[in-house]
PDB file of C-alpha atoms in Angstrom:
ATOM      1  CA  MET A  16       0.000   0.000   0.000  1.00 91.00           C
ATOM      2  CA  SER A  17       3.053   2.275   0.129  1.00 93.00           C
ATOM      3  CA  LEU A  18       3.737   1.764  -3.580  1.00 96.00           C
ATOM      4  CA  THR A  19       2.462   3.763  -6.529  1.00 97.00           C
ATOM      5  CA  VAL A  20       0.190   2.100  -9.080  1.00 98.00           C
ATOM      6  CA  GLU A  21       3.058   1.998 -11.578  1.00 98.00           C
ATOM      7  CA  GLU A  22       5.411   0.407  -9.050  1.00 98.00           C
ATOM      8  CA  ARG A  23       2.813  -2.235  -8.275  1.00 98.00           C
ATOM      9  CA  LYS A  24       2.463  -2.993 -11.980  1.00 98.00           C
ATOM     10  CA  LEU A  25       6.225  -3.417 -12.355  1.00 98.00           C
ATOM     11  CA  LEU A  26       6.353  -5.783  -9.387  1.00 97.00           C
ATOM     12  CA  ALA A  27       3.409  -7.814 -10.675  1.00 98.00           C
ATOM     13  CA  VAL A  28       5.070  -8.213 -14.073  1.00 98.00           C
ATOM     14  CA  GLU A  29       8.304  -9.387 -12.471  1.00 97.00           C
ATOM     15  CA  TRP A  30       6.573 -11.844 -10.132  1.00 97.00           C
ATOM     16  CA  CYS A  31       4.623 -13.377 -13.014  1.00 97.00           C
ATOM     17  CA  HIS A  32       7.811 -13.618 -15.074  1.00 96.00           C
ATOM     18  CA  GLN A  33       9.974 -15.090 -12.323  1.00 96.00           C
ATOM     19  CA  GLY A  34       7.220 -17.369 -11.063  1.00 95.00           C
ATOM     20  CA  LYS A  35       6.555 -19.039 -14.400  1.00 91.00           C
ATOM     21  CA  ASN A  36       7.229 -22.786 -14.132  1.00 91.00           C
ATOM     22  CA  LYS A  37       8.346 -22.269 -10.500  1.00 94.00           C
ATOM     23  CA  LEU A  38       5.210 -21.304  -8.583  1.00 92.00           C
ATOM     24  CA  GLU A  39       1.856 -23.045  -8.781  1.00 91.00           C
ATOM     25  CA  GLN A  40       0.153 -19.673  -9.021  1.00 93.00           C
ATOM     26  CA  VAL A  41       0.774 -15.960  -8.646  1.00 96.00           C
ATOM     27  CA  ILE A  42      -2.128 -14.051  -7.101  1.00 97.00           C
ATOM     28  CA  VAL A  43      -1.757 -10.278  -7.413  1.00 98.00           C
ATOM     29  CA  HIS A  44      -3.162  -8.016  -4.726  1.00 98.00           C
ATOM     30  CA  VAL A  45      -4.992  -5.115  -6.410  1.00 98.00           C
ATOM     31  CA  GLY A  46      -6.731  -3.450  -3.462  1.00 98.00           C
ATOM     32  CA  CYS A  47      -6.457   0.351  -3.226  1.00 97.00           C
ATOM     33  CA  MET A  48      -8.171   3.267  -1.539  1.00 97.00           C
ATOM     34  CA  SER A  49      -9.419   4.268  -4.995  1.00 97.00           C
ATOM     35  CA  LEU A  50     -11.852   2.004  -6.844  1.00 98.00           C
ATOM     36  CA  LYS A  51     -10.468   3.248 -10.172  1.00 98.00           C
ATOM     37  CA  ASP A  52      -6.905   2.320  -9.200  1.00 98.00           C
ATOM     38  CA  SER A  53      -8.055  -1.135  -8.099  1.00 98.00           C
ATOM     39  CA  GLN A  54      -9.820  -1.658 -11.411  1.00 98.00           C
ATOM     40  CA  GLU A  55      -6.723  -0.545 -13.316  1.00 98.00           C
ATOM     41  CA  LEU A  56      -4.548  -3.004 -11.404  1.00 98.00           C
ATOM     42  CA  ALA A  57      -7.092  -5.799 -11.899  1.00 98.00           C
ATOM     43  CA  ARG A  58      -7.081  -5.273 -15.672  1.00 98.00           C
ATOM     44  CA  HIS A  59      -3.294  -5.174 -15.664  1.00 98.00           C
ATOM     45  CA  ALA A  60      -3.062  -8.438 -13.700  1.00 98.00           C
ATOM     46  CA  ALA A  61      -5.241 -10.116 -16.316  1.00 98.00           C
ATOM     47  CA  GLU A  62      -3.110  -8.735 -19.151  1.00 98.00           C
ATOM     48  CA  ILE A  63       0.177 -10.053 -17.718  1.00 97.00           C
ATOM     49  CA  GLY A  64      -1.102 -13.560 -17.095  1.00 96.00           C
ATOM     50  CA  ALA A  65      -1.534 -13.613 -13.323  1.00 97.00           C
ATOM     51  CA  ASP A  66      -3.466 -16.565 -11.934  1.00 97.00           C
ATOM     52  CA  GLY A  67      -5.793 -14.538  -9.752  1.00 98.00           C
ATOM     53  CA  ILE A  68      -6.399 -11.259  -7.957  1.00 98.00           C
ATOM     54  CA  SER A  69      -7.156 -10.396  -4.342  1.00 98.00           C
ATOM     55  CA  VAL A  70      -8.560  -7.257  -2.748  1.00 98.00           C
ATOM     56  CA  ILE A  71      -8.566  -5.810   0.782  1.00 98.00           C
ATOM     57  CA  SER A  72     -11.213  -3.372   1.928  1.00 98.00           C
ATOM     58  CA  PRO A  73     -10.605   0.357   1.520  1.00 97.00           C
ATOM     59  CA  SER A  74      -9.514   1.631   4.917  1.00 97.00           C
ATOM     60  CA  PHE A  75      -9.725   5.436   4.867  1.00 96.00           C
ATOM     61  CA  PHE A  76     -13.348   5.797   3.797  1.00 97.00           C
ATOM     62  CA  LYS A  77     -14.522   2.462   5.164  1.00 97.00           C
ATOM     63  CA  PRO A  78     -17.566   0.469   4.033  1.00 98.00           C
ATOM     64  CA  ALA A  79     -20.236   0.675   6.716  1.00 97.00           C
ATOM     65  CA  THR A  80     -21.896  -2.625   5.842  1.00 98.00           C
ATOM     66  CA  ALA A  81     -21.070  -5.975   4.277  1.00 98.00           C
ATOM     67  CA  ASP A  82     -23.314  -5.024   1.355  1.00 98.00           C
ATOM     68  CA  ALA A  83     -21.241  -1.896   0.678  1.00 98.00           C
ATOM     69  CA  LEU A  84     -17.983  -3.861   0.775  1.00 98.00           C
ATOM     70  CA  ARG A  85     -19.412  -6.536  -1.522  1.00 98.00           C
ATOM     71  CA  MET A  86     -20.403  -3.837  -4.014  1.00 98.00           C
ATOM     72  CA  PHE A  87     -16.839  -2.469  -3.992  1.00 98.00           C
ATOM     73  CA  LEU A  88     -15.406  -5.952  -4.543  1.00 98.00           C
ATOM     74  CA  GLN A  89     -17.909  -6.568  -7.336  1.00 98.00           C
ATOM     75  CA  GLU A  90     -16.825  -3.437  -9.183  1.00 98.00           C
ATOM     76  CA  VAL A  91     -13.152  -4.455  -8.981  1.00 98.00           C
ATOM     77  CA  ALA A  92     -13.859  -8.019 -10.096  1.00 98.00           C
ATOM     78  CA  ALA A  93     -15.889  -6.749 -13.053  1.00 98.00           C
ATOM     79  CA  ALA A  94     -12.745  -5.089 -14.454  1.00 98.00           C
ATOM     80  CA  ALA A  95     -11.206  -8.561 -14.924  1.00 98.00           C
ATOM     81  CA  PRO A  96     -14.194 -10.927 -14.989  1.00 97.00           C
ATOM     82  CA  ALA A  97     -12.215 -14.017 -16.050  1.00 97.00           C
ATOM     83  CA  MET A  98      -9.725 -13.747 -13.188  1.00 97.00           C
ATOM     84  CA  PRO A  99     -10.208 -15.897 -10.064  1.00 98.00           C
ATOM     85  CA  PHE A 100     -11.058 -13.431  -7.303  1.00 98.00           C
ATOM     86  CA  TYR A 101     -10.244 -13.553  -3.582  1.00 98.00           C
ATOM     87  CA  TYR A 102     -11.359 -11.305  -0.735  1.00 98.00           C
ATOM     88  CA  TYR A 103      -8.515 -10.440   1.660  1.00 98.00           C
ATOM     89  CA  HIS A 104      -9.800  -9.919   5.213  1.00 98.00           C
ATOM     90  CA  ILE A 105      -7.236  -8.184   7.461  1.00 97.00           C
ATOM     91  CA  PRO A 106      -9.128  -6.108  10.048  1.00 97.00           C
ATOM     92  CA  ALA A 107      -6.100  -5.291  12.236  1.00 95.00           C
ATOM     93  CA  VAL A 108      -4.676  -3.280   9.320  1.00 95.00           C
ATOM     94  CA  THR A 109      -7.803  -1.946   7.589  1.00 97.00           C
ATOM     95  CA  GLY A 110      -9.840  -1.251  10.710  1.00 97.00           C
ATOM     96  CA  VAL A 111     -12.808  -2.796   8.865  1.00 97.00           C
ATOM     97  CA  ASN A 112     -14.319  -5.210  11.389  1.00 95.00           C
ATOM     98  CA  LEU A 113     -17.179  -6.542   9.298  1.00 98.00           C
ATOM     99  CA  ARG A 114     -17.638 -10.294   9.703  1.00 98.00           C
ATOM    100  CA  SER A 115     -16.239 -12.154   6.715  1.00 98.00           C
ATOM    101  CA  ARG A 116     -19.168 -14.547   6.852  1.00 98.00           C
ATOM    102  CA  ASP A 117     -21.490 -11.607   6.199  1.00 98.00           C
ATOM    103  CA  VAL A 118     -19.323 -10.447   3.293  1.00 98.00           C
ATOM    104  CA  LEU A 119     -19.475 -13.926   1.739  1.00 98.00           C
ATOM    105  CA  GLU A 120     -23.279 -14.059   1.866  1.00 97.00           C
ATOM    106  CA  GLY A 121     -24.421 -14.395  -1.760  1.00 97.00           C
ATOM    107  CA  ILE A 122     -21.070 -13.181  -3.085  1.00 98.00           C
ATOM    108  CA  GLU A 123     -20.943 -15.908  -5.733  1.00 96.00           C
ATOM    109  CA  ASN A 124     -24.032 -14.347  -7.324  1.00 97.00           C
ATOM    110  CA  GLN A 125     -22.453 -10.896  -7.478  1.00 97.00           C
ATOM    111  CA  ILE A 126     -18.950 -12.108  -8.382  1.00 98.00           C
ATOM    112  CA  PRO A 127     -19.117 -15.297 -10.501  1.00 97.00           C
ATOM    113  CA  SER A 128     -15.294 -15.483 -10.514  1.00 98.00           C
ATOM    114  CA  PHE A 129     -15.109 -15.586  -6.709  1.00 98.00           C
ATOM    115  CA  GLN A 130     -12.758 -18.351  -5.574  1.00 98.00           C
ATOM    116  CA  GLY A 131     -12.120 -17.812  -1.899  1.00 97.00           C
ATOM    117  CA  LEU A 132     -10.899 -15.864   1.064  1.00 97.00           C
ATOM    118  CA  LYS A 133      -7.641 -14.947   2.738  1.00 98.00           C
ATOM    119  CA  PHE A 134      -8.618 -14.601   6.389  1.00 98.00           C
ATOM    120  CA  SER A 135      -6.044 -12.655   8.400  1.00 98.00           C
ATOM    121  CA  GLY A 136      -8.077 -12.246  11.552  1.00 97.00           C
ATOM    122  CA  SER A 137      -8.055 -13.937  14.947  1.00 96.00           C
ATOM    123  CA  ASP A 138     -11.815 -14.626  15.141  1.00 97.00           C
ATOM    124  CA  LEU A 139     -11.905 -18.375  14.551  1.00 97.00           C
ATOM    125  CA  MET A 140     -15.685 -18.482  14.957  1.00 97.00           C
ATOM    126  CA  ASP A 141     -16.077 -16.107  12.016  1.00 98.00           C
ATOM    127  CA  PHE A 142     -13.534 -18.154  10.046  1.00 98.00           C
ATOM    128  CA  GLY A 143     -15.327 -21.399  10.910  1.00 97.00           C
ATOM    129  CA  GLN A 144     -18.610 -19.935   9.706  1.00 98.00           C
ATOM    130  CA  CYS A 145     -16.901 -18.994   6.426  1.00 98.00           C
ATOM    131  CA  VAL A 146     -15.670 -22.574   6.022  1.00 98.00           C
ATOM    132  CA  SER A 147     -19.135 -23.927   6.805  1.00 97.00           C
ATOM    133  CA  TYR A 148     -20.718 -21.655   4.180  1.00 97.00           C
ATOM    134  CA  SER A 149     -18.159 -22.170   1.413  1.00 97.00           C
ATOM    135  CA  PRO A 150     -18.548 -24.592  -1.498  1.00 97.00           C
ATOM    136  CA  SER A 151     -15.788 -27.162  -1.926  1.00 95.00           C
ATOM    137  CA  HIS A 152     -14.083 -25.385  -4.841  1.00 95.00           C
ATOM    138  CA  TRP A 153     -13.313 -22.254  -2.812  1.00 97.00           C
ATOM    139  CA  SER A 154      -9.929 -21.798  -1.147  1.00 97.00           C
ATOM    140  CA  LEU A 155      -9.972 -20.761   2.515  1.00 97.00           C
ATOM    141  CA  LEU A 156      -6.496 -19.419   3.297  1.00 97.00           C
ATOM    142  CA  TYR A 157      -5.482 -18.410   6.808  1.00 98.00           C
ATOM    143  CA  GLY A 158      -3.130 -15.550   7.593  1.00 97.00           C
ATOM    144  CA  ILE A 159      -2.476 -15.400  11.355  1.00 97.00           C
ATOM    145  CA  ASP A 160       0.732 -17.402  11.413  1.00 96.00           C
ATOM    146  CA  GLU A 161       0.787 -18.150  15.146  1.00 96.00           C
ATOM    147  CA  GLN A 162      -2.742 -19.630  15.010  1.00 97.00           C
ATOM    148  CA  LEU A 163      -2.543 -21.662  11.801  1.00 98.00           C
ATOM    149  CA  LEU A 164      -3.069 -25.055  13.421  1.00 98.00           C
ATOM    150  CA  GLY A 165      -6.331 -23.928  15.006  1.00 97.00           C
ATOM    151  CA  ALA A 166      -7.526 -22.645  11.640  1.00 98.00           C
ATOM    152  CA  MET A 167      -6.589 -25.925   9.945  1.00 98.00           C
ATOM    153  CA  ALA A 168      -8.724 -27.774  12.488  1.00 97.00           C
ATOM    154  CA  MET A 169     -11.539 -25.438  11.427  1.00 96.00           C
ATOM    155  CA  GLY A 170     -11.001 -26.338   7.772  1.00 97.00           C
ATOM    156  CA  ALA A 171      -8.385 -23.969   6.333  1.00 97.00           C
ATOM    157  CA  ASN A 172      -6.887 -25.524   3.219  1.00 93.00           C
ATOM    158  CA  GLY A 173      -3.929 -23.189   2.822  1.00 93.00           C
ATOM    159  CA  ALA A 174      -1.968 -20.404   4.451  1.00 95.00           C
ATOM    160  CA  VAL A 175      -0.478 -17.067   3.454  1.00 95.00           C
ATOM    161  CA  GLY A 176       1.755 -15.312   5.964  1.00 94.00           C
ATOM    162  CA  SER A 177       4.571 -12.788   6.063  1.00 93.00           C
ATOM    163  CA  THR A 178       6.686 -14.885   8.440  1.00 95.00           C
ATOM    164  CA  TYR A 179       6.616 -17.756   5.949  1.00 94.00           C
ATOM    165  CA  ASN A 180       9.329 -15.874   4.076  1.00 91.00           C
ATOM    166  CA  TYR A 181      11.642 -17.371   6.697  1.00 92.00           C
ATOM    167  CA  LEU A 182       9.450 -19.976   8.448  1.00 94.00           C
ATOM    168  CA  GLY A 183       7.953 -21.537   5.320  1.00 92.00           C
ATOM    169  CA  ARG A 184       9.716 -24.888   5.556  1.00 93.00           C
ATOM    170  CA  SER A 185       8.685 -25.368   9.164  1.00 94.00           C
ATOM    171  CA  VAL A 186       5.085 -24.452   8.396  1.00 96.00           C
ATOM    172  CA  ASN A 187       5.033 -26.865   5.444  1.00 95.00           C
ATOM    173  CA  ARG A 188       6.068 -29.574   7.907  1.00 96.00           C
ATOM    174  CA  LEU A 189       3.284 -28.476  10.251  1.00 97.00           C
ATOM    175  CA  MET A 190       0.688 -28.726   7.475  1.00 97.00           C
ATOM    176  CA  SER A 191       2.037 -32.086   6.314  1.00 97.00           C
ATOM    177  CA  ALA A 192       1.914 -33.472   9.856  1.00 98.00           C
ATOM    178  CA  PHE A 193      -1.677 -32.264  10.261  1.00 98.00           C
ATOM    179  CA  ASP A 194      -2.709 -33.854   6.951  1.00 97.00           C
ATOM    180  CA  LYS A 195      -1.184 -37.160   8.089  1.00 98.00           C
ATOM    181  CA  GLY A 196      -3.021 -37.026  11.395  1.00 97.00           C
ATOM    182  CA  ASP A 197       0.142 -36.453  13.433  1.00 98.00           C
ATOM    183  CA  LEU A 198      -1.319 -33.792  15.704  1.00 97.00           C
ATOM    184  CA  PRO A 199       1.473 -33.935  18.334  1.00 98.00           C
ATOM    185  CA  LYS A 200       4.101 -33.112  15.689  1.00 97.00           C
ATOM    186  CA  ALA A 201       1.964 -30.361  14.172  1.00 98.00           C
ATOM    187  CA  ARG A 202       1.358 -28.894  17.638  1.00 98.00           C
ATOM    188  CA  THR A 203       5.082 -28.971  18.462  1.00 97.00           C
ATOM    189  CA  ILE A 204       5.924 -27.001  15.308  1.00 97.00           C
ATOM    190  CA  GLN A 205       3.127 -24.496  15.965  1.00 97.00           C
ATOM    191  CA  PHE A 206       4.461 -23.940  19.483  1.00 97.00           C
ATOM    192  CA  GLN A 207       7.951 -23.342  18.047  1.00 96.00           C
ATOM    193  CA  VAL A 208       6.568 -20.712  15.674  1.00 96.00           C
ATOM    194  CA  GLN A 209       4.754 -19.109  18.610  1.00 97.00           C
ATOM    195  CA  ASP A 210       7.931 -19.104  20.715  1.00 97.00           C
ATOM    196  CA  ILE A 211       9.809 -17.266  17.952  1.00 95.00           C
ATOM    197  CA  LEU A 212       7.070 -14.697  17.499  1.00 95.00           C
ATOM    198  CA  CYS A 213       6.627 -14.178  21.262  1.00 96.00           C
ATOM    199  CA  TYR A 214      10.339 -13.444  21.517  1.00 96.00           C
ATOM    200  CA  ALA A 215      10.115 -11.002  18.602  1.00 95.00           C
ATOM    201  CA  ILE A 216       7.056  -9.263  20.067  1.00 95.00           C
ATOM    202  CA  LYS A 217       8.846  -8.713  23.377  1.00 95.00           C
ATOM    203  CA  LEU A 218      11.629  -6.913  21.486  1.00 94.00           C
ATOM    204  CA  GLY A 219       9.130  -4.916  19.439  1.00 92.00           C
ATOM    205  CA  PHE A 220       7.848  -6.624  16.299  1.00 92.00           C
ATOM    206  CA  ASP A 221       6.371  -4.662  13.403  1.00 91.00           C
ATOM    207  CA  LEU A 222       6.485  -4.665   9.612  1.00 90.00           C
ATOM    208  CA  ALA A 223       9.874  -2.968   9.504  1.00 92.00           C
ATOM    209  CA  VAL A 224      11.338  -5.600  11.841  1.00 93.00           C
ATOM    210  CA  ASN A 225       9.719  -8.341   9.773  1.00 93.00           C
ATOM    211  CA  LYS A 226      11.311  -7.021   6.585  1.00 93.00           C
ATOM    212  CA  GLN A 227      14.744  -6.699   8.158  1.00 93.00           C
ATOM    213  CA  LEU A 228      14.405 -10.229   9.518  1.00 93.00           C
ATOM    214  CA  MET A 229      13.694 -11.492   5.997  1.00 93.00           C
ATOM    215  CA  SER A 230      16.966  -9.881   4.882  1.00 92.00           C
ATOM    216  CA  GLU A 231      18.858 -11.298   7.856  1.00 91.00           C
ATOM    217  CA  VAL A 232      17.710 -14.875   7.317  1.00 90.00           C
ATOM    218  CA  SER A 233      17.794 -14.952   3.511  1.00 89.00           C
ATOM    219  CA  GLY A 234      21.009 -13.003   2.976  1.00 90.00           C
ATOM    220  CA  LEU A 235      19.188 -10.868   0.385  1.00 91.00           C
ATOM    221  CA  ALA A 236      19.439  -7.085   0.638  1.00 90.00           C
ATOM    222  CA  LEU A 237      15.766  -6.085   0.606  1.00 90.00           C
ATOM    223  CA  GLY A 238      16.261  -2.424   1.464  1.00 90.00           C
ATOM    224  CA  PRO A 239      14.632  -0.291   4.161  1.00 90.00           C
ATOM    225  CA  PRO A 240      10.885   0.216   4.650  1.00 92.00           C
ATOM    226  CA  ARG A 241       9.209   3.370   3.429  1.00 93.00           C
ATOM    227  CA  LEU A 242       8.157   6.143   5.751  1.00 94.00           C
ATOM    228  CA  PRO A 243       6.314   6.393   8.057  1.00 94.00           C
ATOM    229  CA  LEU A 244       7.833   3.003   9.021  1.00 93.00           C
ATOM    230  CA  LEU A 245      11.307   3.356  10.498  1.00 94.00           C
ATOM    231  CA  PRO A 246      14.196   0.973   9.799  1.00 93.00           C
ATOM    232  CA  CYS A 247      14.772  -1.830  12.269  1.00 92.00           C
ATOM    233  CA  PRO A 248      18.062  -1.669  14.206  1.00 92.00           C
ATOM    234  CA  HIS A 249      20.314  -4.447  12.970  1.00 90.00           C
ATOM    235  CA  PRO A 250      21.008  -5.896  16.467  1.00 93.00           C
ATOM    236  CA  LYS A 251      17.281  -6.460  17.023  1.00 94.00           C
ATOM    237  CA  ALA A 252      16.822  -8.384  13.752  1.00 93.00           C
ATOM    238  CA  LEU A 253      20.003 -10.343  14.410  1.00 93.00           C
ATOM    239  CA  SER A 254      18.797 -11.312  17.892  1.00 95.00           C
ATOM    240  CA  ILE A 255      15.480 -12.592  16.501  1.00 95.00           C
ATOM    241  CA  ALA A 256      17.268 -14.463  13.698  1.00 93.00           C
ATOM    242  CA  GLN A 257      19.512 -16.154  16.261  1.00 94.00           C
ATOM    243  CA  ARG A 258      16.496 -17.114  18.364  1.00 94.00           C
ATOM    244  CA  LEU A 259      14.843 -18.523  15.259  1.00 93.00           C
ATOM    245  CA  GLN A 260      17.893 -20.654  14.489  1.00 92.00           C
ATOM    246  CA  GLN A 261      18.105 -21.819  18.102  1.00 93.00           C
ATOM    247  CA  ILE A 262      14.493 -22.986  18.198  1.00 93.00           C
ATOM    248  CA  LEU A 263      14.218 -24.493  14.735  1.00 88.00           C
ATOM    249  CA  GLY A 264      17.688 -26.040  15.005  1.00 77.00           C
ATOM    250  CA  GLU A 265      16.318 -28.281  17.738  1.00 46.00           C
ATOM    251  CA  GLN A 266      13.997 -30.097  15.299  1.00 42.00           C
TER     252      GLN A 266
END
């Protein structure tokens, strides 16, 4: 959301290019404060061969009802009607606390291309109601990394999370263990993820820290965050990276 429309287009092109024959799918986020900008990005995603688009709610002028949000999503989806469409629910960031289950009500009639939900909220009752309502061909993706196992028990069939940039292998093992019915192993891995994040939160964990941690663990120079986020002090990221290695090295 800190990027210009043109920057987002450039990134989408590069992800689609680099992901070809490597990633199962590239879903481009096209949500904006402006409906027109979202529609422009949706059309662009279709033109460059993305596999789907997702949209968060506008968060400055917020929709007052689920109907209003559904109408916004419908207008974006209509700009690229052949593209699989996902609603991205992240109330801690948008401040839009509408129940996702209410947003999903009848959405397949308004958006025929609707394919699922990324649920980045902690309300597992709301998420469970979304799973209960959803047809089998929808994808229900969970986005609170420290609670993934609980969401999988509710019926999540995938996960999208920022910490998976450096915890992805561990979380794949968690999901595999759950699918095989090995709940003790899945629980152990989830507790390890929670231990890492609890340690990071005590030091002060935000998006800038998360980005610096990605650089620290991957060895890739990802650059600083944009204002108003402030750069993370290197010692803090290094301390979290060391804690991560200590915990996951015990597996």
